[in-house]
Amino acid sequence: MNLDDLLMIAMLVGSSVLAGAVTYALTGRDLKGPARVAASLLSAFLVGATSLFVPWLPLLAFLATMVGYLVMRRLLKPGLALAASAVVLFGGLSSAVMLMAAALDRM
């Protein structure tokens, strides 16, 4: 393995772990037990899978989603805030992939 491979693996694992840990910490008031773990694993998987295609944009989209979740949690019911955050996260990750595809297409 060369340094580039190790850097790619570290970035992938780091993004996934950070996404899962932040989700687990922030959803503690709204979700309990298996639902909290499932939400954390799902967000870690989505950010990690998207990080395979786009290096750092998925993590930034995730962090923006979590900030939005904290704001929406105060304005909406917890279930609606979680649903809206899921839609925003999916949209942010999709946008990151489309942005990278457009950038690579123009090369």
PDB file of C-alpha atoms in Angstrom, residues 17 24 49 58 102-103 107:
ATOM      1  CA  VAL A  17     -16.794   7.686  12.293  1.00  0.00           C
ATOM      2  CA  TYR A  24     -25.344   9.602  18.003  1.00  0.00           C
ATOM      3  CA  ALA A  49     -20.298   5.712   0.817  1.00  0.00           C
ATOM      4  CA  PRO A  58     -20.040  14.815   2.079  1.00  0.00           C
ATOM      5  CA  ALA A 102     -19.730  17.974 -13.369  1.00  0.00           C
ATOM      6  CA  ALA A 103     -16.187  18.945 -12.372  1.00  0.00           C
ATOM      7  CA  MET A 107     -11.705  18.198 -17.204  1.00  0.00           C
TER       8      MET A 107
END
